[in-house]
Amino acid sequence: MKNLRKITRDSLKTIKGGLRQCPEDGDCGPNWCCANGACRLISGASPSTYLCTYYPID
C-alpha cells in the first residue's frame, strides 16, 4: 500500500475512457479542439460525429 500514488480527477477520467474537460479559452492543445465541452481530436471531427466549437480570438 505504500507505493500507491494519488490519482487526479483528470487522470481518472482518462483511465475510465472519459474525455478531458475544455479549458475556459477552448485551447485543448495542438491537433485537439473543444467539442460539446470536451477536448477531442480534430481528425475525428465531422458533421456525422461532432463539430469543434469556435472560440473567437481577441
CSV table of C-alpha atoms in Angstrom, one decimal, residues 5-15:
chain,number,residue,atom,x,y,z
A,5,ARG,CA,0.2,7.4,-5.7
A,6,LYS,CA,-2.6,9.9,-5.7
A,7,ILE,CA,-4.7,10.0,-8.9
A,8,THR,CA,-6.0,13.3,-10.0
A,9,ARG,CA,-9.6,13.6,-11.3
A,10,ASP,CA,-8.3,14.2,-14.9
A,11,SER,CA,-6.1,11.1,-14.8
A,12,LEU,CA,-9.0,9.1,-13.5
A,13,LYS,CA,-11.3,10.2,-16.4
A,14,THR,CA,-8.6,9.3,-18.9
A,15,ILE,CA,-8.2,5.8,-17.3
